[in-house]
């Protein structure tokens, strides 16, 4: 049976390159993985005052969906050399209530996707700092900093073969990582 992976995309933009890459990964993932993109754009900014016994419905929906998954895959742009607020907010929502984090022990991987030359390295590593604390075993290799993403798509929306081949290597390695740990 395939393992279900929660995919969190760090851009809410309709034409997001990160979303495009996430969708390609969904298509090319080995059959041992089923990638499920989980909505994070509707989560109110984390505030302990609203996280009561009756939290916002979106908090409950998000926590339930992630808890039911076997692993987590972050596909994220870099905003100002760090991780976009929507991803950090989703991490914070999933980490509470205290003692009931949905993240612990889930095999994780990160791919940063950027129009810039350094492929979102800053976001990729800023994110790793939170994952250490949340006890998420995170794949180390291959590192995935996908730079110059706009130029990697042609006018018909096809991704360059070289980039697609790297995406395949990445998702195959992640499948191995999940199979070892989940
Ligand atoms: C607020 C903001 C900050 C950004 N900061 C960076 C940055 O630090 N490094 C970078 O490579 N690109 C940066 N960008 C450009 C993004 O890489 C680019 O907009 C990318 O396409 C966003 O991903 P998306 O296509 O999935 O929305 C920034 C974009 C925005 C909107």
PDB file of C-alpha atoms in Angstrom, residues 8-9 11-12 37-46 50 55-63 65 85-87 89-90 93:
ATOM      1  CA  UNK A   8       2.870  21.913   1.758  1.00  0.00           C
ATOM      2  CA  UNK A   9       3.409  24.514  -0.966  1.00  0.00           C
ATOM      3  CA  UNK A  11       3.212  30.040  -2.359  1.00  0.00           C
ATOM      4  CA  UNK A  12      -0.486  30.926  -2.600  1.00  0.00           C
ATOM      5  CA  UNK A  37      -1.321  18.849  -1.519  1.00  0.00           C
ATOM      6  CA  UNK A  38      -2.728  20.216   1.736  1.00  0.00           C
ATOM      7  CA  UNK A  39      -4.310  23.664   1.806  1.00  0.00           C
ATOM      8  CA  UNK A  40      -2.544  26.181   4.062  1.00  0.00           C
ATOM      9  CA  UNK A  41      -3.772  29.518   2.686  1.00  0.00           C
ATOM     10  CA  UNK A  42      -6.935  29.514   4.796  1.00  0.00           C
ATOM     11  CA  UNK A  43      -5.181  29.158   8.172  1.00  0.00           C
ATOM     12  CA  UNK A  44      -5.577  32.335  10.243  1.00  0.00           C
ATOM     13  CA  UNK A  45      -2.256  33.660  11.573  1.00  0.00           C
ATOM     14  CA  UNK A  46      -1.499  31.572  14.609  1.00  0.00           C
ATOM     15  CA  UNK A  50      -8.263  31.635  19.114  1.00  0.00           C
ATOM     16  CA  UNK A  55     -10.292  26.254  17.391  1.00  0.00           C
ATOM     17  CA  UNK A  56     -10.916  27.655  13.891  1.00  0.00           C
ATOM     18  CA  UNK A  57     -12.311  24.919  11.625  1.00  0.00           C
ATOM     19  CA  UNK A  58      -9.332  25.319   9.294  1.00  0.00           C
ATOM     20  CA  UNK A  59      -6.883  24.592  12.154  1.00  0.00           C
ATOM     21  CA  UNK A  60      -8.751  21.350  12.972  1.00  0.00           C
ATOM     22  CA  UNK A  61      -9.003  20.344   9.300  1.00  0.00           C
ATOM     23  CA  UNK A  62      -5.310  20.991   8.718  1.00  0.00           C
ATOM     24  CA  UNK A  63      -4.146  19.119  11.836  1.00  0.00           C
ATOM     25  CA  UNK A  65      -5.114  15.959   7.396  1.00  0.00           C
ATOM     26  CA  UNK A  85       5.096  33.272   6.319  1.00  0.00           C
ATOM     27  CA  UNK A  86       2.432  30.829   5.080  1.00  0.00           C
ATOM     28  CA  UNK A  87       4.755  27.871   5.638  1.00  0.00           C
ATOM     29  CA  UNK A  89       2.293  29.710  10.039  1.00  0.00           C
ATOM     30  CA  UNK A  90       1.259  26.193   8.976  1.00  0.00           C
ATOM     31  CA  UNK A  93      -0.574  25.646  13.693  1.00  0.00           C
TER      32      UNK A  93
END
